[in-house]
Tab-separated table of C-alpha atoms in Angstrom:
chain	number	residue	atom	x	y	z
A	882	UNK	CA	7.492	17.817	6.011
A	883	UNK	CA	9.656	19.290	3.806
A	884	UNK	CA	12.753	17.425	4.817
A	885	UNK	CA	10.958	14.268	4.587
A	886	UNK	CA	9.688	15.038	1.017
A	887	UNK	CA	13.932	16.201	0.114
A	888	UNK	CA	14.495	12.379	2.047
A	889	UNK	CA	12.109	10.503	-0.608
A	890	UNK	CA	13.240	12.514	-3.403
A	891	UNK	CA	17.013	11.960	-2.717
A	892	UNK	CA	16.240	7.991	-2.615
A	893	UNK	CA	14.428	7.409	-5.471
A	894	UNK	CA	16.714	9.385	-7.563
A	895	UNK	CA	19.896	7.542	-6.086
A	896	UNK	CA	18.185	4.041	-6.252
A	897	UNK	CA	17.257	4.577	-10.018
A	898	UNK	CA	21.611	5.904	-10.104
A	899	UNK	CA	22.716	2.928	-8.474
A	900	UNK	CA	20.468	0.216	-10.142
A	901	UNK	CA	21.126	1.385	-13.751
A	902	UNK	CA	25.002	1.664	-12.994
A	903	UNK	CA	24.819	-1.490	-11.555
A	904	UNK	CA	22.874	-3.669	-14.428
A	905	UNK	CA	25.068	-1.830	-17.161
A	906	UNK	CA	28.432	-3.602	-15.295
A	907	UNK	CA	26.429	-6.842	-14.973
A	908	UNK	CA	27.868	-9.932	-16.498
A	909	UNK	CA	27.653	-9.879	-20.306
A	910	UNK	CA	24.569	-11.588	-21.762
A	911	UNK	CA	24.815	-14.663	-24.549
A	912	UNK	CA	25.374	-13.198	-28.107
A	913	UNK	CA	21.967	-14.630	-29.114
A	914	UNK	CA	20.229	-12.388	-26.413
A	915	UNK	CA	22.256	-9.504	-27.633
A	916	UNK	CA	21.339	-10.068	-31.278
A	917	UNK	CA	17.773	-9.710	-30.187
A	918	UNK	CA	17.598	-6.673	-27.894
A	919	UNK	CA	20.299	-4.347	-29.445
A	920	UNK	CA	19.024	-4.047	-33.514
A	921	UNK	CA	20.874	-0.979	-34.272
A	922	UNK	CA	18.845	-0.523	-37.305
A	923	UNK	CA	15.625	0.144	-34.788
A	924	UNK	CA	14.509	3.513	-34.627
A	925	UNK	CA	13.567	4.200	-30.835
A	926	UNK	CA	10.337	4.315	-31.469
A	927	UNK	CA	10.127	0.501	-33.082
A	928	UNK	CA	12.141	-0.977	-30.000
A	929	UNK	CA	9.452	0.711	-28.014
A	930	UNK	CA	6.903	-0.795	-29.915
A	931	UNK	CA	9.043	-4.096	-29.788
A	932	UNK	CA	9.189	-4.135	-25.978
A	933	UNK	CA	5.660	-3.062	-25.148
A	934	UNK	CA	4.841	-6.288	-27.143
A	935	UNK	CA	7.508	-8.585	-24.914
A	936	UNK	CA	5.798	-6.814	-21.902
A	937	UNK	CA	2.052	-7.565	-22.644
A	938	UNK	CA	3.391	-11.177	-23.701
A	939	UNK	CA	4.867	-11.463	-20.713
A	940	UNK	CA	1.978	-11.168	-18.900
A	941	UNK	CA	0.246	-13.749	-21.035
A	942	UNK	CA	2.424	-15.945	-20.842
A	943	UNK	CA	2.659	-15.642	-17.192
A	944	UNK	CA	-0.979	-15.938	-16.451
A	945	UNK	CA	-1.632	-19.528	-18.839
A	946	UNK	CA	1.507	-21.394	-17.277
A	947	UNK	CA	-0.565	-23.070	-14.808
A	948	UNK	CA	-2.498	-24.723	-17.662
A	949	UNK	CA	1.038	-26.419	-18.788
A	950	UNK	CA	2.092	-27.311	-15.130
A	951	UNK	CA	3.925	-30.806	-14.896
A	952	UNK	CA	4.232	-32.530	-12.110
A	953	UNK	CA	7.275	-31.358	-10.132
A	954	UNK	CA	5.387	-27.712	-10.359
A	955	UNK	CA	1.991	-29.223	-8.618
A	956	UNK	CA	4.421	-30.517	-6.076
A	957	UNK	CA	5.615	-27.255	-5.858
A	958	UNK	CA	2.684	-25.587	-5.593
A	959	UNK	CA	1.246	-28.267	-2.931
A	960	UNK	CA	4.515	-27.827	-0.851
A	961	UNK	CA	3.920	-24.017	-0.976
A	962	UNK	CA	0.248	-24.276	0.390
A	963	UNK	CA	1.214	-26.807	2.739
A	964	UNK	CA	3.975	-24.950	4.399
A	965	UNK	CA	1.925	-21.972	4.114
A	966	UNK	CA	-0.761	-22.909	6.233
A	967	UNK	CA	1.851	-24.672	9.038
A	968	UNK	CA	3.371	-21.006	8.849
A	969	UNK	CA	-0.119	-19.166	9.529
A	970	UNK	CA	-0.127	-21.179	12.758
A	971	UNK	CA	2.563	-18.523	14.024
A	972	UNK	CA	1.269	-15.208	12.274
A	973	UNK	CA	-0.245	-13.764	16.153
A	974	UNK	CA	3.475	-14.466	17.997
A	975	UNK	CA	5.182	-13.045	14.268
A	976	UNK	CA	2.865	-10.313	14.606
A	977	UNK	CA	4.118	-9.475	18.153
A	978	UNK	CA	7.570	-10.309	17.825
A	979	UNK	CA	7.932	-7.658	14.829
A	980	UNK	CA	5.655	-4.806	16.576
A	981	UNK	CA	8.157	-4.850	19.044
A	982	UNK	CA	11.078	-4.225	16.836
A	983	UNK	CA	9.965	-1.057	15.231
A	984	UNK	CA	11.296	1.676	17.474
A	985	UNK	CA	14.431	-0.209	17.590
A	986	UNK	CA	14.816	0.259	13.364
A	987	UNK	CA	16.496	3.668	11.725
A	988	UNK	CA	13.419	5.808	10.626
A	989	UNK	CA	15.391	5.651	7.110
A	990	UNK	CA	14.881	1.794	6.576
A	991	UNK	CA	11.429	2.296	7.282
A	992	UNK	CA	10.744	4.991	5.244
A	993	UNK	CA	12.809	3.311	2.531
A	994	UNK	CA	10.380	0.086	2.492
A	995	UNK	CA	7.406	2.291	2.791
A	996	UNK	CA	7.976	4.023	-0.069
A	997	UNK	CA	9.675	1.728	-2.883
A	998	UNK	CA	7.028	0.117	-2.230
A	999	UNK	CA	4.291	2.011	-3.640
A	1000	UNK	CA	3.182	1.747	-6.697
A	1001	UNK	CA	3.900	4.960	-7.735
A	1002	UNK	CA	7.302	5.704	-6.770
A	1003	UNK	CA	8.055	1.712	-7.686
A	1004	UNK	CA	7.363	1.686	-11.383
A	1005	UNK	CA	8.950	5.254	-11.675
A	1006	UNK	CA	12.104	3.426	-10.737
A	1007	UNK	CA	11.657	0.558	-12.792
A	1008	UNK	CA	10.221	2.775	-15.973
A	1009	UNK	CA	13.172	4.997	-15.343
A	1010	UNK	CA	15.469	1.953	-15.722
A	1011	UNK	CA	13.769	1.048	-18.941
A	1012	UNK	CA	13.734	4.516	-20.425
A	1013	UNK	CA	17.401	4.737	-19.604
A	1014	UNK	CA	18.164	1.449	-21.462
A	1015	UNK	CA	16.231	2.396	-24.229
A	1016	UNK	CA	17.690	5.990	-24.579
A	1017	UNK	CA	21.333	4.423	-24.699
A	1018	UNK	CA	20.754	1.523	-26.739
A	1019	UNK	CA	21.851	-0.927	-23.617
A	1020	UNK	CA	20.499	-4.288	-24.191
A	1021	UNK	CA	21.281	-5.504	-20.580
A	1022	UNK	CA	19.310	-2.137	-18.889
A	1023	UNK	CA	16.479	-2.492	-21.448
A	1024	UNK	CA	15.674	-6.121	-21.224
A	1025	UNK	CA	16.032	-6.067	-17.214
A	1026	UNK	CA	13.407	-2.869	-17.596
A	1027	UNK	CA	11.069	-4.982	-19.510
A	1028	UNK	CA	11.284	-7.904	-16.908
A	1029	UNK	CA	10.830	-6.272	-14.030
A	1030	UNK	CA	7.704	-3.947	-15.599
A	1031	UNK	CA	6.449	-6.907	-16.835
A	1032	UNK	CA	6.658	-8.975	-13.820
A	1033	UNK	CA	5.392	-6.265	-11.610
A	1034	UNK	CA	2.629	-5.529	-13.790
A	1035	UNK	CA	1.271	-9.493	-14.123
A	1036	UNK	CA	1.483	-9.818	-10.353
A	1037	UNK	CA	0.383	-6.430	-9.568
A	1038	UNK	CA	-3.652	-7.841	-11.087
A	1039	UNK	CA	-2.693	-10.734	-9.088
A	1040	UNK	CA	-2.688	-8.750	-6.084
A	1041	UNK	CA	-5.264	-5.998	-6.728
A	1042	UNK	CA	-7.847	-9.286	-7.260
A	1043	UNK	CA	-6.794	-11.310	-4.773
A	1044	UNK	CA	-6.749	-8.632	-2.090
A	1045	UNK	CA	-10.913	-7.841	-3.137
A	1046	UNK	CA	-11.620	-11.787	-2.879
A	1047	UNK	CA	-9.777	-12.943	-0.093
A	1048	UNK	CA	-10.656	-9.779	2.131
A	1049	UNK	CA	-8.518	-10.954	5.016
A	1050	UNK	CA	-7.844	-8.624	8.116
A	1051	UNK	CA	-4.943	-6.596	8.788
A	1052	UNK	CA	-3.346	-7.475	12.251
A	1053	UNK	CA	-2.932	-4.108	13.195
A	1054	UNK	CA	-7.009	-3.597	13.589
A	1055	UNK	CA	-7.235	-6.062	16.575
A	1056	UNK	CA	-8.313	-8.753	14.633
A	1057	UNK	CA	-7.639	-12.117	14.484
A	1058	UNK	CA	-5.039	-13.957	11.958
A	1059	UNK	CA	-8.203	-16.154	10.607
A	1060	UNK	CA	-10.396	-12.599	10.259
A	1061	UNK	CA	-11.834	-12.817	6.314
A	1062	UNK	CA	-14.424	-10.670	5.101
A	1063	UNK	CA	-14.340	-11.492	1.152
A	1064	UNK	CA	-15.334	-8.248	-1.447
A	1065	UNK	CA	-15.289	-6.010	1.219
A	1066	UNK	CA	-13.915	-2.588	0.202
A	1067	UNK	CA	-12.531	-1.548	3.155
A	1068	UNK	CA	-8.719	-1.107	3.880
A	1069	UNK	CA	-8.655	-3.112	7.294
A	1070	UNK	CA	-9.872	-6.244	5.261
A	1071	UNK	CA	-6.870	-6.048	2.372
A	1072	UNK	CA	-4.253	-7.363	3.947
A	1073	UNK	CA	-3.197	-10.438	2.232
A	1074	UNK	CA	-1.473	-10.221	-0.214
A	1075	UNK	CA	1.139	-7.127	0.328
A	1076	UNK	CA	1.319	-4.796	-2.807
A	1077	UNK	CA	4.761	-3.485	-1.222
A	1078	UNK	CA	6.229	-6.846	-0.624
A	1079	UNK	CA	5.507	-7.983	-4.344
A	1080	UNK	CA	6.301	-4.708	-6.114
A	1081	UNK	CA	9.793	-4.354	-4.116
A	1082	UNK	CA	10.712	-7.837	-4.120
A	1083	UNK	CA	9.902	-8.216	-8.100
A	1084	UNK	CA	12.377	-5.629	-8.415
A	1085	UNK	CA	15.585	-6.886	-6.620
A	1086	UNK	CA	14.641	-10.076	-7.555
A	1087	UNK	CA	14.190	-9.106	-11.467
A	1088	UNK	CA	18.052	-7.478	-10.439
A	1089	UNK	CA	19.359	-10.608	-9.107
A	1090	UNK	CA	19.322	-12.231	-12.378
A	1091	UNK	CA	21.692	-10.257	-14.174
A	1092	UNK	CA	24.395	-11.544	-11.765
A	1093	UNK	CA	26.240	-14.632	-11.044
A	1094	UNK	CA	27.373	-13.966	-7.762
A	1095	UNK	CA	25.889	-15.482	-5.200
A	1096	UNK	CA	26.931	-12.923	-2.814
A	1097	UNK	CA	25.452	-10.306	-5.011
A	1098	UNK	CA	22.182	-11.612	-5.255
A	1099	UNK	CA	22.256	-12.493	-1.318
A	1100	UNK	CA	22.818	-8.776	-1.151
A	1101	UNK	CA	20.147	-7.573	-3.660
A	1102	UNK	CA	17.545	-10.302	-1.993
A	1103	UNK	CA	18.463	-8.578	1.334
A	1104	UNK	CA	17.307	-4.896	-0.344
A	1105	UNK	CA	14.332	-6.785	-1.540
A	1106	UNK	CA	13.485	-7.604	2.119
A	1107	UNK	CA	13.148	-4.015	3.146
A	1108	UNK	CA	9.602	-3.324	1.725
A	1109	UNK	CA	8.178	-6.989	3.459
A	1110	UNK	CA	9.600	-6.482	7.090
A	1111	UNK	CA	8.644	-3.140	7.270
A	1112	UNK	CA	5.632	-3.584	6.892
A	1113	UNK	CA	5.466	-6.443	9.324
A	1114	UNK	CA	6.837	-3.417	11.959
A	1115	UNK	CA	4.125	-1.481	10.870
A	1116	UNK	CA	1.644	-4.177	12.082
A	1117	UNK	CA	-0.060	-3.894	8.445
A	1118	UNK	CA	0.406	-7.383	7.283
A	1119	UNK	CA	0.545	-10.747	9.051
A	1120	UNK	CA	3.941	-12.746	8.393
A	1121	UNK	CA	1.968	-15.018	6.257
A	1122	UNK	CA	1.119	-12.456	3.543
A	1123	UNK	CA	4.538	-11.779	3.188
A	1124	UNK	CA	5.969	-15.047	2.679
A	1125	UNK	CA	2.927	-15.758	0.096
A	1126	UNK	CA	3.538	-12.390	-1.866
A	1127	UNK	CA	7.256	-12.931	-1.631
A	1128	UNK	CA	6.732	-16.454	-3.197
A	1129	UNK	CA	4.466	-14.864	-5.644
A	1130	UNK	CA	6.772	-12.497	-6.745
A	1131	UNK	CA	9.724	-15.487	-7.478
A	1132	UNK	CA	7.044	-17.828	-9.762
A	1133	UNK	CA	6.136	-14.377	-11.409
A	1134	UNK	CA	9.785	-13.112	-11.892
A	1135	UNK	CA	10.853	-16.680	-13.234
A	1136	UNK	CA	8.077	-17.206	-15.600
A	1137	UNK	CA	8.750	-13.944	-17.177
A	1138	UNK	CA	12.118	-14.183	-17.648
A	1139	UNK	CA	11.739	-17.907	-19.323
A	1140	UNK	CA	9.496	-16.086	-21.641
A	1141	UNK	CA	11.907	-13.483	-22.665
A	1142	UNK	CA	14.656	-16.184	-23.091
A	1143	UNK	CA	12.382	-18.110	-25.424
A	1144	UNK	CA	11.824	-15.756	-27.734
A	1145	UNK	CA	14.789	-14.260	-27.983
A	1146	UNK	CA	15.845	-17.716	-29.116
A	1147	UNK	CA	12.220	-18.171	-31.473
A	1148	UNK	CA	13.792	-14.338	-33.036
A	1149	UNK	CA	16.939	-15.547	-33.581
A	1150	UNK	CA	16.691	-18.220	-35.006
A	1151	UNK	CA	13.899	-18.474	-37.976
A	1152	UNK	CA	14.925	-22.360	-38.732
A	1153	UNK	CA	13.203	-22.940	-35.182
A	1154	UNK	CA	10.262	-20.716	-35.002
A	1155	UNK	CA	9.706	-22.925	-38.414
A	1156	UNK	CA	9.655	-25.997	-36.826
A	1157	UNK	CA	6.735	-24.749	-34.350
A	1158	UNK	CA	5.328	-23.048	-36.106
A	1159	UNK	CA	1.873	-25.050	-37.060
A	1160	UNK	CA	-0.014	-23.525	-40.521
A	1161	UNK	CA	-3.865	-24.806	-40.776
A	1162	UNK	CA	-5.801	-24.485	-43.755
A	1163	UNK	CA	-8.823	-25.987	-45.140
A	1164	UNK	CA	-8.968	-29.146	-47.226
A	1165	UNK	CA	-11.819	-30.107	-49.303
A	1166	UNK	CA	-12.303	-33.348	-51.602
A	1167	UNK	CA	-14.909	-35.528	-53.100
A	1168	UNK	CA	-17.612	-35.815	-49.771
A	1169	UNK	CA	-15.329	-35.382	-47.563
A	1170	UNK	CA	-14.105	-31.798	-45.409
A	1171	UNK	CA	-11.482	-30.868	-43.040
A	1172	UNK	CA	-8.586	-28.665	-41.619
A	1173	UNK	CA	-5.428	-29.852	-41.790
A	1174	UNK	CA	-2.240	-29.089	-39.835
A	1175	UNK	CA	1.078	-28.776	-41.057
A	1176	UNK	CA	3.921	-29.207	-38.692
């Protein structure tokens, strides 16, 4: 017991070593997103304040971009449901096929996925990126901090409702892969979708974005995979709940990180926050009322 608590604690201190190392030598960011996220005339506890405000807007923002979908993101969307439903059609064989496996995998990897995974251990990483970022005044550590808290916050709810309301069966209770008992508040029926796979995943993927390597990010989106196939071993998730929280994760990630990039460019530059800026006031004449809006 005690050597498996020294295990844990000697990965998640060397994760949080390695990831900050590795954002502060990742490629430089644009001068505009510099300007915005290194004010040395802050005071630590106003770039807090700053943050916490790109962090709650990033879950906003996140959660009203389906009303502003466009076409080619409904196709998306449709193409996502669609393949996700020809993919359930395997789940019982996946399910097999990856029970099999598990004595064959280093009790290391396992333990790994199991525990970045929870929530716990997973935002201590990710806060202890942020904190680090702030502490040192790194714009490139802080912003990726906010991003990944952000995004693993927004589809964290995601998950916590969805799990309640879809109350689908976990494979490893003898059930089958079309098993739903909706609002039910036992474990056995909150299997889809997997908190591990999206609070992992968010992470590396949140990571990946800071580089332009394409064999980095294969590598990081390999790390990211840890969390997700160990828990298919584990028999607590059918393959389907994976793929869905893993594509989850990427809309959630990407929608985030958009939001950041706009307004660093709306903070930046005053001349265009002006120009969208819409003022309304009230406008009153001889019998006649209104509100106009000035563009």
């Amino acid at each position: 017991m005690k050597l498996k608590s020294f295990t844990q604690k000697l990965l998640f201190h060397s994760l949080i070593f390695i990831l900050t190392i590795t954002i502060g030598n990742a490629q430089e960011g644009s001068p505009v997103f510099n300007a915005e996220f290194n004010n040395p005339d802050a005071t630590t506890w106003e770039t807090l304040k700053g943050d916490a405000e790109l962090m709650f807007g990033g879950l906003k923002y996140t959660y009203t971009r389906p009303f502003h979908w466009e076409d080619d993101d409904i196709g998306l969307f449709l193409g996502t449901a669609i393949g996700t439903a020809g993919l359930n059609l395997l789940d019982q064989e996946a399910y097999r096929f990856f029970i099999r496996q598990e004595e064959q995998v280093p009790g290391v990897i396992q333990e790994f996925g199991w525990y970045f995974g929870s929530p716990q251990n997973n935002y201590g990483v990710t806060g202890a990126i942020y904190l680090t970022g702030l502490l040192t005044k790194n714009p490139k550590i802080r912003r990726t901090g906010i991003l990944m808290i952000s995004a693993a916050s927004a589809a964290g709810l995601i998950q916590t409702i969805s799990k309640n309301v879809a109350g689908r069966a976990r494979p490893g209770d003898g059930r089958g892969r079309l098993s739903f008992k909706p609002f039910s508040k036992e474990g056995t029926y909150h299997s889809f979708p997997s908190g591990h796979t999206i609070l992992s995943f968010t992470t590396f993927y949140a990571l990946s974005k800071q580089f332009e390597s394409p064999w980095v990010k294969a590598g990081l989106y390999l790390g990211g995979l840890v969390s997700p196939v160990s828990r298919l071993w584990r028999g607590a998730h059918w393959l389907t709940d994976v793929a869905l929280s893993m594509a989850l994760t990427i809309a959630v990630v990407d929608s985030v990180d958009k939001y950041l990039d706009q307004q660093t460019l709306m903070r930046n530059n005053p001349e265009l926050r002006k120009e969208t800026k819409i003022s309304w006031r009230l406008q009153m004449g001889a019998g006649t009322i209104g509100v106009v809006g000035r563009f």
